[in-house]
DNA sequence: CTGAAAGCGCTAACAA
DNA sequence: TTGTTAGCGCTTTCAG
């Protein structure tokens, strides 16, 4: 089998030195245009492609981005983080990076540090959701650029791509209140996650601003995580305690779906007796019945933004801290409002507007 | 900042040569156990970890696995292929590999060859679903081990991890027929995909074996792909043509859900008037109403198996061709059978049995 | 069982 | 603008 061509073959073929070839390869300036063309031609003719490993060794950059997500986030809220991951994947390709995915346990053990960090196999790291802070410190000490997605640290200034949770929660609350709902319950879990906490905070603030009483007895936030069955359990507990809200704002779609299933099971009319709204806009919400009112979060877009920021960070040395709040969009469906569906299988347009990085 | 330790530091610290350290690092034999312990100790004390790039260059193996899926599969049947990908991810880690994901267009263009192939940045490739055959040939010519997942080529002998589609389709058909359904429709799309074709073939064979007439007018297979709205359109066309099946076997869950939505929209009682069954067991099927009868496919498990086979292939030089048919499991739910649900939020156990590779 | 030495293919000073 | 050269950190013969 033919040995694959190396930079030296290109050098010979063009009667130039390998360093000149390297300059062309890396789009460096100070190369005569004639020369550049000649090199490019030879490269094409030989079918030459630089060897990643060699580049990595010589240039001290791997061409990879690390993507870290906690294992329970990934299993419990999979569709959400998967979308973010796919967004990074997509954008990374545009920048000629590959994404190495890894999940990490909740607790930090030295032995569980992602291998790509130990082997210096990534040029920067994207962290999605809440992960152990010790690990974040560890990465930071390594000097690697970090971008947080859907999570923030107060203790430390790090670039992050965040959901505009306040805005989304406010839209939901305004929508429910405008429809005349006054006793609005909040169903949450994993309340220490910054996104969930923000949604809850805005829930309370919205009540106040609308001159509605904040009723702690209409709130459940102590579920362990935000999976469907926890939403189910939470609303069950709430109703069995004797309270009867007229609307439920769930911390995310999964919990909202859990609520929905319980309420349907016990014969509560939705949305007539109780309106329900979630957050995130996972696909399932548009297929269940009644279809779920929610706040659309542009998950792929968040992943893409994270890569853009990270690539900037990798290239620019100086670590400017940027925080982006990605806009959200209220999606009103049957679970909160009787709607007449003209085209029952219309698919919601999921394309995101073209977000721009702050200048 | 402290320079990270290299193999040379370990050598100095132990007063051994770097080649001995390398032997230990790679678990090679012929190292005195005393020496090995001494080296290990020094490695631990220094916090040394070999540099991936250096290894790649010297050893001619990258430590990466390529994962290729066609872009339309990935967008249209996302939850399915995502699960397979996550399975590979998980298993790869156990073998100290990382997975580089890429999607490819339907048509083959030289300029669109995944970069990881050009840069020799993967040691083997997993191909999920149908991809352009020219690309497969190209990879094969590169001499890289290939494992196909949920796809097969007749023209060429390649290792593959396949769904036992025949078995699953037979189970579905037997279930429907046992319930007294005789006029069973088949709704499909993307019929050239080997999995879809097999399900369809078994549909026909099952009819014959049960002395039921194969009725071409109860069959729609010309939908472009297998997304929800195509299921919706297909069943609509079928019913409007005047036929009235008593059951529908859809090529996958997405199409089954489409059927379900149409039938509900026009007021057909499910399962009383028409029973519906899908295939794949995507999560949504257990959340819609009525819950969908389907065939569970162990998607993560398929990804894991693919990695196991691939790693074997990478290590063993000789390319033995292995074909694994992963077993499936019939899941009967409300869409085909009136059921009384004791615990309405019980989650189906999604854990796979421990599959073994053929000896 | 251990050491010496030659690369692996490329980048990046520094010279010319 | 182009060439020379020294590594990058590790694996792998080949000796000893």
XYZ file of C-alpha atoms (C1' of nucleotides) in Angstrom:
750
model
C 0.000 0.000 0.000
C 1.194 3.451 -0.924
C 2.652 5.375 1.973
C 0.678 8.492 2.593
C 2.497 11.640 1.484
C 4.175 13.804 4.088
C 5.094 17.415 4.107
C 8.493 16.396 2.854
C 7.026 14.935 -0.300
C 5.358 18.226 -0.966
C 8.636 20.005 -0.335
C 10.504 17.788 -2.772
C 7.867 18.065 -5.417
C 7.958 21.830 -5.259
C 11.689 22.126 -4.638
C 10.922 24.174 -1.584
C 11.698 23.595 2.044
C 9.245 21.996 4.396
C 8.997 25.146 6.426
C 7.622 26.987 3.454
C 5.061 24.268 2.987
C 4.194 24.589 6.631
C 3.691 28.314 6.225
C 1.244 27.725 3.413
C -0.511 25.005 5.356
C -1.128 27.326 8.229
C -2.099 30.284 6.121
C 0.739 32.348 7.439
C 1.615 35.600 5.740
C 4.991 36.378 4.188
C 4.634 33.817 1.472
C 4.934 34.858 -2.109
C 1.676 34.274 -3.870
C 3.338 32.410 -6.721
C 4.937 30.087 -4.242
C 1.710 29.597 -2.398
C -0.085 28.592 -5.556
C 2.647 26.193 -6.492
C 2.474 24.557 -3.100
C -1.290 24.336 -3.150
C -1.144 22.708 -6.536
C 1.360 20.114 -5.404
C -0.690 19.413 -2.298
C -3.755 18.785 -4.387
C -1.891 16.575 -6.816
C -0.366 14.470 -4.106
C -3.595 14.298 -2.144
C -1.605 15.437 0.824
C -3.167 16.098 4.220
C -1.236 17.032 7.330
C -1.138 14.412 10.036
C -3.108 15.464 13.080
C -0.859 13.755 15.592
C 2.257 15.384 14.247
C 0.629 18.763 14.326
C -0.526 18.225 17.847
C 2.911 17.341 19.035
C 4.686 20.158 17.297
C 2.160 22.888 17.849
C 0.952 22.038 21.321
C -2.644 22.202 20.309
C -4.791 19.201 19.779
C -7.560 20.435 17.557
C -10.067 19.070 20.039
C -12.585 20.590 22.375
C -13.681 18.825 25.527
C -17.370 18.646 26.390
C -18.169 17.813 29.986
C -21.576 17.098 31.427
C -22.460 15.408 34.681
C -23.620 11.868 34.265
C -26.914 12.394 36.001
C -27.747 15.446 33.956
C -27.030 13.472 30.889
C -29.215 10.558 31.845
C -31.997 12.517 33.510
C -32.305 15.416 31.150
C -30.882 13.742 28.152
C -32.756 15.345 25.289
C -31.780 18.738 26.599
C -28.049 18.237 26.918
C -27.881 16.082 23.847
C -29.155 18.982 21.801
C -26.567 21.269 23.267
C -23.891 18.740 22.482
C -25.041 18.401 18.903
C -24.883 22.160 18.588
C -21.257 22.176 19.692
C -20.465 19.333 17.341
C -21.880 21.210 14.453
C -20.172 24.492 15.156
C -16.892 22.834 16.025
C -16.674 21.324 12.605
C -16.912 24.762 11.093
C -13.808 25.684 13.051
C -11.998 22.439 12.310
C -12.281 21.126 15.812
C -13.607 17.832 17.062
C -15.537 17.514 20.269
C -14.598 14.910 22.838
C -17.571 14.138 25.015
C -17.311 12.876 28.538
C -19.587 12.580 31.514
C -18.350 13.060 35.030
C -19.619 11.858 38.362
C -21.051 14.275 40.864
C -18.218 13.906 43.288
C -14.722 14.899 42.356
C -12.050 12.290 42.552
C -8.612 12.817 41.198
C -8.840 9.450 39.559
C -11.910 10.527 37.632
C -10.490 13.534 35.895
C -11.413 13.231 32.231
C -8.609 11.556 30.413
C -8.515 14.215 27.724
C -7.349 16.678 30.352
C -4.579 14.478 31.644
C -3.359 13.710 28.170
C -3.551 17.329 27.062
C -5.836 16.259 24.318
C -8.106 19.298 24.245
C -7.500 22.969 23.682
C -10.460 24.149 25.682
C -13.452 22.877 27.569
C -17.190 23.379 27.445
C -19.047 22.500 30.598
C -22.772 21.928 30.277
C -24.963 22.157 33.334
C -23.817 21.825 36.876
C -20.610 19.949 37.501
C -18.423 19.600 40.507
C -16.711 22.892 41.270
C -13.456 21.289 42.213
C -13.239 19.967 38.701
C -13.842 23.424 37.305
C -11.052 24.787 39.471
C -8.805 21.992 38.345
C -9.388 22.801 34.686
C -8.956 26.466 35.317
C -5.610 25.833 36.952
C -4.547 23.900 33.898
C -4.865 27.173 32.053
C -7.454 25.859 29.631
C -10.190 28.171 28.380
C -13.580 27.247 29.822
C -17.085 28.062 28.696
C -20.025 27.208 30.897
C -23.353 26.456 29.275
C -26.563 26.660 31.249
C -24.718 27.141 34.482
C -22.991 29.918 36.298
C -20.632 30.323 39.191
C -20.915 33.312 41.405
C -17.609 32.591 43.051
C -15.604 32.813 39.892
C -15.757 34.809 36.708
C -16.094 32.465 33.793
C -17.571 32.955 30.363
C -21.001 31.464 30.115
C -23.853 30.908 27.749
C -27.051 31.189 29.711
C -30.725 30.802 29.116
C -32.717 33.940 29.697
C -34.625 32.148 32.424
C -35.953 35.312 33.987
C -37.480 36.419 30.760
C -38.958 33.013 29.996
C -40.455 32.602 33.430
C -41.879 36.084 33.275
C -43.510 35.359 29.913
C -45.069 32.208 31.299
C -46.356 33.967 34.378
C -47.741 36.880 32.428
C -49.479 34.492 30.107
C -51.065 32.557 32.939
C -52.022 35.634 34.884
C -53.460 37.315 31.798
C -55.702 34.285 31.418
C -57.075 34.970 34.847
C -55.176 32.326 36.781
C -54.375 33.491 40.257
C -53.381 30.452 42.276
C -50.325 29.405 40.380
C -48.264 26.523 41.686
C -44.557 26.060 41.095
C -43.204 22.553 40.701
C -39.462 22.175 40.726
C -36.543 19.928 41.518
C -32.779 20.164 41.583
C -33.338 23.669 42.865
C -29.653 24.417 43.257
C -29.158 24.395 39.551
C -28.893 28.034 38.605
C -31.442 27.796 35.808
C -34.068 26.222 38.002
C -33.385 28.699 40.759
C -33.785 31.619 38.396
C -37.099 30.335 37.135
C -38.304 29.999 40.664
C -37.104 33.449 41.640
C -38.867 34.985 38.713
C -42.013 33.064 39.604
C -42.021 34.768 42.973
C -41.136 38.179 41.597
C -43.850 37.947 38.967
C -46.457 37.177 41.580
C -45.419 40.168 43.605
C -45.370 42.502 40.663
C -48.851 41.418 39.743
C -50.084 41.934 43.267
C -50.628 38.258 43.790
C -49.813 36.600 47.038
C -46.842 34.252 47.088
C -48.239 31.052 48.607
C -45.508 28.718 49.829
C -48.030 25.926 50.045
C -48.416 26.007 46.290
C -44.727 25.358 45.830
C -42.809 22.113 45.638
C -39.105 22.439 45.021
C -37.620 19.584 46.925
C -37.751 16.894 44.290
C -34.372 15.376 43.711
C -34.206 15.960 40.017
C -36.448 17.189 37.262
C -37.550 13.953 35.669
C -41.107 13.113 34.659
C -41.966 10.964 37.638
C -40.840 13.633 40.046
C -43.256 16.063 38.472
C -45.917 13.437 38.892
C -45.083 12.910 42.526
C -44.777 16.587 43.279
C -48.192 17.550 41.955
C -49.710 14.529 43.646
C -48.320 15.630 46.988
C -49.507 19.143 46.398
C -53.061 18.185 45.511
C -53.303 15.678 48.314
C -52.310 18.393 50.743
C -55.663 19.929 49.909
C -54.500 22.835 47.763
C -56.066 23.324 44.391
C -54.108 25.663 42.138
C -55.604 26.911 38.892
C -52.319 26.739 37.096
C -48.992 24.980 37.390
C -45.678 26.372 36.278
C -43.232 23.486 36.189
C -39.491 24.051 36.244
C -39.110 22.175 32.986
C -41.077 20.210 30.426
C -40.292 16.824 31.895
C -41.832 17.772 35.223
C -44.714 19.475 33.450
C -45.414 16.253 31.603
C -45.363 14.423 34.914
C -47.918 16.866 36.298
C -50.019 16.451 33.235
C -50.060 12.716 33.548
C -51.103 12.824 37.155
C -53.835 15.362 36.566
C -55.204 13.388 33.656
C -55.066 10.228 35.707
C -57.187 11.756 38.430
C -59.551 13.341 35.970
C -58.655 16.982 36.252
C -59.584 18.919 33.115
C -56.666 20.623 31.445
C -56.549 23.510 30.869
C -60.072 24.252 32.131
C -59.475 23.411 35.758
C -55.735 23.667 35.816
C -53.462 25.149 33.198
C -49.960 23.762 32.841
C -46.781 25.249 31.497
C -43.260 23.913 31.325
C -39.891 25.175 30.150
C -37.288 24.032 27.627
C -39.481 22.935 24.723
C -38.420 19.352 24.393
C -39.904 17.541 21.449
C -42.196 15.358 23.471
C -44.150 18.339 24.691
C -45.613 18.869 21.257
C -46.729 15.271 20.894
C -48.523 14.653 24.134
C -52.095 15.606 24.755
C -52.888 18.289 25.500
C -49.858 19.772 23.842
C -47.679 21.553 26.312
C -47.271 25.274 26.709
C -43.624 25.989 27.268
C -40.706 28.294 26.745
C -38.570 27.437 23.798
C -34.884 27.311 24.507
C -32.548 27.275 21.539
C -30.407 24.440 22.713
C -28.339 23.773 19.622
C -27.785 27.468 19.348
C -26.407 27.558 22.857
C -23.950 24.844 21.964
C -22.880 26.734 18.899
C -22.393 29.943 20.801
C -20.312 28.143 23.367
C -17.982 26.885 20.671
C -17.700 30.302 19.112
C -16.744 31.796 22.443
C -14.364 28.990 23.200
C -12.589 29.190 19.881
C -12.178 32.904 20.402
C -10.787 32.199 23.820
C -8.361 29.620 22.505
C -7.049 31.927 19.828
C -6.822 35.126 21.768
C -4.729 34.321 24.811
C -6.237 37.119 26.899
C -9.171 35.644 28.663
C -12.017 38.048 28.364
C -15.036 36.913 30.288
C -18.211 37.027 28.251
C -21.694 36.206 29.401
C -24.392 35.653 26.827
C -28.053 35.368 27.660
C -29.716 33.500 24.860
C -33.244 34.745 24.234
C -36.208 32.445 24.676
C -39.651 32.261 23.159
C -43.005 31.582 24.733
C -44.880 28.770 23.008
C -48.543 28.693 23.937
C -50.293 25.408 23.366
C -53.361 23.558 24.566
C -52.213 22.821 28.087
C -52.765 26.416 29.045
C -55.250 27.595 26.500
C -58.007 26.022 24.470
C -56.783 26.303 20.946
C -58.194 25.345 17.624
C -55.631 23.585 15.600
C -56.000 24.121 11.906
C -53.282 21.772 10.882
C -52.907 19.190 13.593
C -49.594 17.932 12.416
C -47.932 21.207 11.814
C -44.446 21.100 13.140
C -43.277 24.069 15.098
C -40.476 25.806 13.404
C -37.477 25.048 15.502
C -34.968 27.107 13.648
C -33.276 29.683 15.730
C -32.866 33.280 14.833
C -29.310 34.173 13.986
C -27.798 35.055 17.283
C -24.773 37.208 17.327
C -22.028 37.401 19.839
C -21.771 40.661 21.685
C -19.285 42.823 19.876
C 3.609 27.557 35.579
C 5.177 24.191 36.165
C 5.991 22.317 32.985
C 4.131 19.075 32.862
C 6.341 16.048 33.456
C 7.473 13.998 30.494
C 8.581 10.446 30.210
C 12.109 11.691 30.589
C 11.388 13.066 34.037
C 10.145 9.672 35.066
C 13.276 8.104 33.622
C 15.535 10.465 35.537
C 13.646 10.022 38.756
C 13.945 6.253 38.546
C 17.418 6.209 37.033
C 16.060 4.106 34.230
C 15.882 4.742 30.538
C 12.841 6.154 28.865
C 12.328 2.984 26.905
C 11.830 1.057 30.097
C 9.288 3.601 31.220
C 7.556 3.206 27.909
C 7.400 -0.542 28.388
C 5.687 -0.085 31.707
C 3.350 2.510 30.295
C 2.172 0.139 27.633
C 1.941 -2.876 29.874
C 4.473 -4.754 27.875
C 5.968 -7.933 29.281
C 9.660 -8.484 29.945
C 9.843 -5.934 32.697
C 11.080 -6.963 36.081
C 8.324 -6.563 38.587
C 10.503 -4.564 40.955
C 11.294 -2.174 38.179
C 7.670 -1.906 37.188
C 6.663 -1.004 40.719
C 9.378 1.565 40.985
C 8.259 3.166 37.744
C 4.623 3.150 38.734
C 5.472 4.811 41.984
C 7.463 7.539 40.300
C 4.676 8.096 37.805
C 2.183 8.530 40.578
C 4.434 10.871 42.510
C 5.113 13.043 39.532
C 1.528 13.003 38.412
C 2.781 11.998 35.035
C 0.478 11.232 32.123
C 1.636 10.414 28.619
C 0.906 13.022 26.009
C -1.694 11.838 23.528
C -0.242 13.677 20.561
C 3.212 12.264 21.084
C 1.823 8.791 21.382
C -0.209 9.210 18.245
C 2.781 10.304 16.264
C 5.083 7.609 17.488
C 2.663 4.724 17.540
C 0.596 5.493 14.475
C -2.626 5.096 16.329
C -4.760 7.971 17.387
C -6.817 6.591 20.224
C -9.937 7.781 18.462
C -12.865 6.095 16.797
C -14.816 7.768 14.042
C -18.608 7.709 14.109
C -20.330 8.476 10.840
C -24.020 8.962 10.300
C -25.800 10.548 7.391
C -27.040 14.015 8.121
C -30.630 13.265 7.248
C -30.739 10.179 9.413
C -29.399 12.223 12.226
C -31.935 14.982 11.866
C -34.934 12.842 10.947
C -34.452 9.928 13.287
C -32.431 11.738 15.840
C -33.412 10.021 19.075
C -32.590 6.683 17.538
C -29.117 7.430 16.290
C -28.310 9.603 19.236
C -28.831 6.648 21.507
C -26.551 4.513 19.406
C -23.933 7.224 19.522
C -24.163 7.512 23.272
C -23.708 3.774 23.525
C -20.487 3.972 21.536
C -19.303 6.866 23.644
C -19.815 4.925 26.784
C -18.145 1.761 25.637
C -15.308 3.618 23.988
C -14.320 5.144 27.270
C -13.961 1.711 28.756
C -11.393 0.988 26.076
C -9.670 4.352 26.374
C -10.907 5.624 23.078
C -12.693 8.807 22.227
C -15.374 8.994 19.605
C -15.266 11.623 16.899
C -18.726 12.199 15.525
C -19.436 13.450 12.069
C -22.390 13.576 9.765
C -22.062 13.169 6.037
C -24.203 14.263 3.148
C -26.065 11.737 1.075
C -23.939 12.254 -1.968
C -20.274 11.489 -1.948
C -17.900 14.247 -2.808
C -14.198 13.950 -2.397
C -14.192 17.302 -0.693
C -16.610 16.068 1.924
C -14.620 13.154 3.239
C -14.629 13.448 7.017
C -11.547 15.271 8.096
C -10.642 12.646 10.655
C -10.014 10.244 7.801
C -7.786 12.606 5.886
C -5.779 13.453 8.957
C -5.490 9.855 10.027
C -7.074 10.807 13.276
C -9.079 7.640 13.889
C -8.119 4.008 14.248
C -11.410 2.652 13.030
C -14.855 3.721 11.965
C -18.408 2.997 13.011
C -21.049 3.741 10.425
C -24.603 4.073 11.664
C -27.475 3.680 9.263
C -27.274 4.063 5.551
C -24.448 6.130 4.162
C -23.102 6.591 0.700
C -21.443 3.403 -0.490
C -18.627 5.215 -2.197
C -17.618 6.569 1.161
C -17.634 3.096 2.627
C -15.405 1.890 -0.181
C -13.109 4.821 0.370
C -12.709 4.012 4.043
C -12.230 0.369 3.289
C -9.445 1.196 0.876
C -7.766 3.218 3.597
C -7.427 -0.064 5.421
C -9.394 1.101 8.438
C -11.583 -1.359 10.312
C -15.268 -0.652 9.764
C -18.341 -1.681 11.710
C -21.782 -1.024 10.325
C -24.637 -0.472 12.737
C -28.227 -0.894 11.630
C -27.228 -1.276 8.041
C -25.841 -3.962 5.819
C -24.275 -4.232 2.433
C -24.900 -7.254 0.335
C -22.176 -6.318 -2.099
C -19.430 -6.392 0.457
C -18.677 -8.376 3.550
C -18.391 -6.042 6.489
C -18.926 -6.603 10.162
C -22.277 -5.335 11.272
C -24.464 -4.947 14.291
C -28.028 -5.438 13.202
C -31.460 -5.296 14.697
C -33.330 -8.565 14.589
C -35.983 -6.922 12.465
C -37.465 -10.166 11.259
C -38.048 -11.350 14.756
C -39.502 -8.058 15.921
C -41.835 -7.762 12.968
C -42.953 -11.327 13.435
C -43.711 -10.689 17.096
C -45.775 -7.663 16.201
C -47.689 -9.514 13.533
C -48.354 -12.512 15.740
C -49.568 -10.225 18.459
C -51.956 -8.407 16.144
C -53.185 -11.554 14.479
C -53.679 -13.313 17.798
C -55.917 -10.430 18.791
C -58.077 -11.224 15.823
C -56.909 -8.478 13.496
C -56.962 -9.611 9.909
C -56.707 -6.519 7.742
C -53.341 -5.249 8.805
C -51.868 -2.262 7.046
C -48.175 -1.547 6.688
C -46.992 2.039 6.754
C -43.400 2.672 5.801
C -40.948 5.080 4.281
C -37.306 5.084 3.287
C -37.940 1.549 2.136
C -34.434 1.057 0.806
C -33.012 1.138 4.265
C -32.272 -2.481 5.076
C -34.042 -2.380 8.443
C -37.237 -0.996 6.995
C -37.123 -3.436 4.119
C -36.724 -6.377 6.488
C -39.681 -5.297 8.564
C -41.760 -5.041 5.456
C -40.634 -8.426 4.175
C -41.497 -10.073 7.435
C -44.870 -8.353 7.383
C -45.633 -10.070 4.117
C -44.228 -13.416 5.186
C -46.185 -13.356 8.408
C -49.397 -12.780 6.562
C -48.744 -15.705 4.301
C -47.801 -18.013 7.114
C -50.992 -17.136 8.894
C -53.057 -17.749 5.797
C -53.931 -14.123 5.481
C -54.098 -12.449 2.135
C -51.387 -9.906 1.365
C -53.327 -6.817 0.297
C -51.149 -4.304 -1.542
C -53.819 -1.683 -1.086
C -53.224 -1.780 2.648
C -49.595 -0.886 2.167
C -47.899 2.493 1.894
C -44.135 2.398 1.554
C -43.368 5.331 -0.647
C -43.021 8.034 1.966
C -39.710 9.769 1.666
C -38.555 9.196 5.190
C -39.937 7.855 8.411
C -40.802 11.003 10.272
C -44.016 11.636 12.159
C -45.750 13.714 9.520
C -45.108 11.098 6.877
C -46.891 8.539 8.999
C -49.717 10.996 9.311
C -49.885 11.544 5.565
C -49.552 7.889 4.718
C -52.444 6.716 6.854
C -54.518 9.620 5.650
C -53.965 8.602 2.059
C -54.743 5.020 2.873
C -58.007 5.747 4.641
C -59.115 8.225 2.038
C -58.616 5.560 -0.591
C -61.530 3.803 1.052
C -59.686 0.991 2.804
C -60.287 0.425 6.462
C -57.679 -1.781 8.119
C -58.230 -3.116 11.621
C -54.593 -2.712 12.517
C -51.568 -0.743 11.408
C -47.997 -1.903 11.624
C -45.812 1.132 11.115
C -42.178 0.810 10.118
C -41.104 2.728 13.170
C -42.473 4.587 16.166
C -42.300 7.997 14.578
C -44.576 6.940 11.751
C -46.803 5.067 14.187
C -47.208 8.249 16.187
C -48.116 10.054 12.991
C -50.785 7.439 12.277
C -52.051 7.736 15.775
C -52.404 11.459 15.533
C -54.321 11.275 12.313
C -56.662 8.572 13.533
C -57.369 10.451 16.723
C -57.949 13.606 14.753
C -60.600 11.937 12.625
C -62.152 10.207 15.611
C -61.122 6.613 15.053
C -61.088 4.640 18.302
C -57.731 3.141 19.166
C -57.299 0.260 19.664
C -60.962 -0.705 19.322
C -61.372 0.154 15.684
C -57.751 0.150 14.665
C -54.794 -1.183 16.598
C -51.433 0.439 16.060
C -47.921 -0.833 16.542
C -44.559 0.742 15.830
C -40.952 -0.312 16.064
C -37.845 1.039 17.864
C -39.285 1.995 21.249
C -38.414 5.639 21.331
C -39.211 7.371 24.578
C -42.074 9.387 23.229
C -44.085 6.288 22.512
C -44.582 5.681 26.202
C -45.776 9.201 26.892
C -48.375 9.683 24.202
C -51.909 8.507 24.518
C -52.707 5.762 23.965
C -49.274 4.485 24.788
C -47.702 2.844 21.817
C -47.177 -0.851 21.288
C -43.746 -1.336 19.810
C -40.650 -3.447 19.537
C -37.904 -2.423 21.856
C -34.530 -2.060 20.253
C -31.520 -1.858 22.544
C -29.941 1.096 20.894
C -27.200 1.913 23.370
C -26.355 -1.741 23.453
C -25.914 -1.745 19.708
C -23.484 1.126 19.975
C -21.559 -0.681 22.662
C -21.364 -3.860 20.654
C -20.113 -1.939 17.672
C -17.268 -0.519 19.710
C -16.386 -3.911 21.111
C -16.212 -5.361 17.635
C -14.271 -2.410 16.341
C -11.713 -2.486 19.114
C -11.201 -6.167 18.460
C -10.764 -5.391 14.809
C -8.250 -2.654 15.524
C -6.167 -4.867 17.750
C -6.242 -8.072 15.775
C -5.052 -7.126 12.314
C -6.846 -10.018 10.634
C -10.218 -8.775 9.682
C -12.751 -11.344 10.665
C -16.218 -10.394 9.560
C -18.767 -10.686 12.325
C -22.466 -10.100 12.080
C -24.459 -9.707 15.254
C -28.220 -9.669 15.369
C -29.237 -7.906 18.526
C -32.396 -9.376 20.020
C -35.518 -7.280 20.348
C -38.464 -7.313 22.690
C -42.148 -6.864 22.033
C -43.694 -4.169 24.203
C -47.458 -4.335 24.262
C -49.215 -1.165 25.294
C -52.591 0.471 24.933
C -52.447 1.267 21.253
C -53.008 -2.370 20.435
C -54.670 -3.684 23.520
C -56.921 -2.306 26.197
C -54.826 -2.449 29.286
C -55.395 -1.523 32.862
C -52.505 0.373 34.205
C -51.912 -0.133 37.872
C -49.173 2.405 38.199
C -49.663 4.991 35.529
C -46.242 6.472 35.838
C -44.301 3.296 35.933
C -41.311 3.608 33.698
C -40.540 0.693 31.494
C -37.294 -0.893 32.383
C -34.960 0.115 29.643
C -31.929 -1.779 30.767
C -30.651 -4.233 28.269
C -29.781 -7.802 28.998
C -26.068 -8.410 28.920
C -25.381 -9.219 25.345
C -22.319 -11.162 24.532
C -20.305 -11.215 21.405
C -20.353 -14.474 19.509
C -17.369 -16.508 20.607
C 15.464 -7.449 31.455
C 17.195 -2.716 30.284
C 19.461 1.009 27.413
C 20.737 3.657 23.182
C 19.196 5.789 19.359
C 16.483 6.536 15.390
C 12.561 8.320 13.962
C 7.074 9.564 13.742
C 5.484 14.395 10.714
C 5.118 18.717 11.784
C 5.949 23.725 13.803
C 8.660 27.541 14.975
C 12.607 30.118 15.934
C 16.375 31.880 13.716
C 19.307 32.551 9.608
C 20.079 33.716 5.197
C 10.449 35.608 1.279
C 12.487 31.084 1.977
C 15.703 27.624 4.198
C 18.034 25.321 8.227
C 17.526 23.136 12.221
C 16.122 21.878 16.577
C 12.826 19.928 18.934
C 7.605 18.243 20.444
C 7.156 13.376 23.735
C 6.741 9.053 22.796
C 7.387 4.103 20.562
C 10.197 0.804 18.730
C 13.864 -1.799 16.826
C 18.206 -3.404 18.000
C 22.049 -4.132 21.182
C 23.816 -5.417 25.334
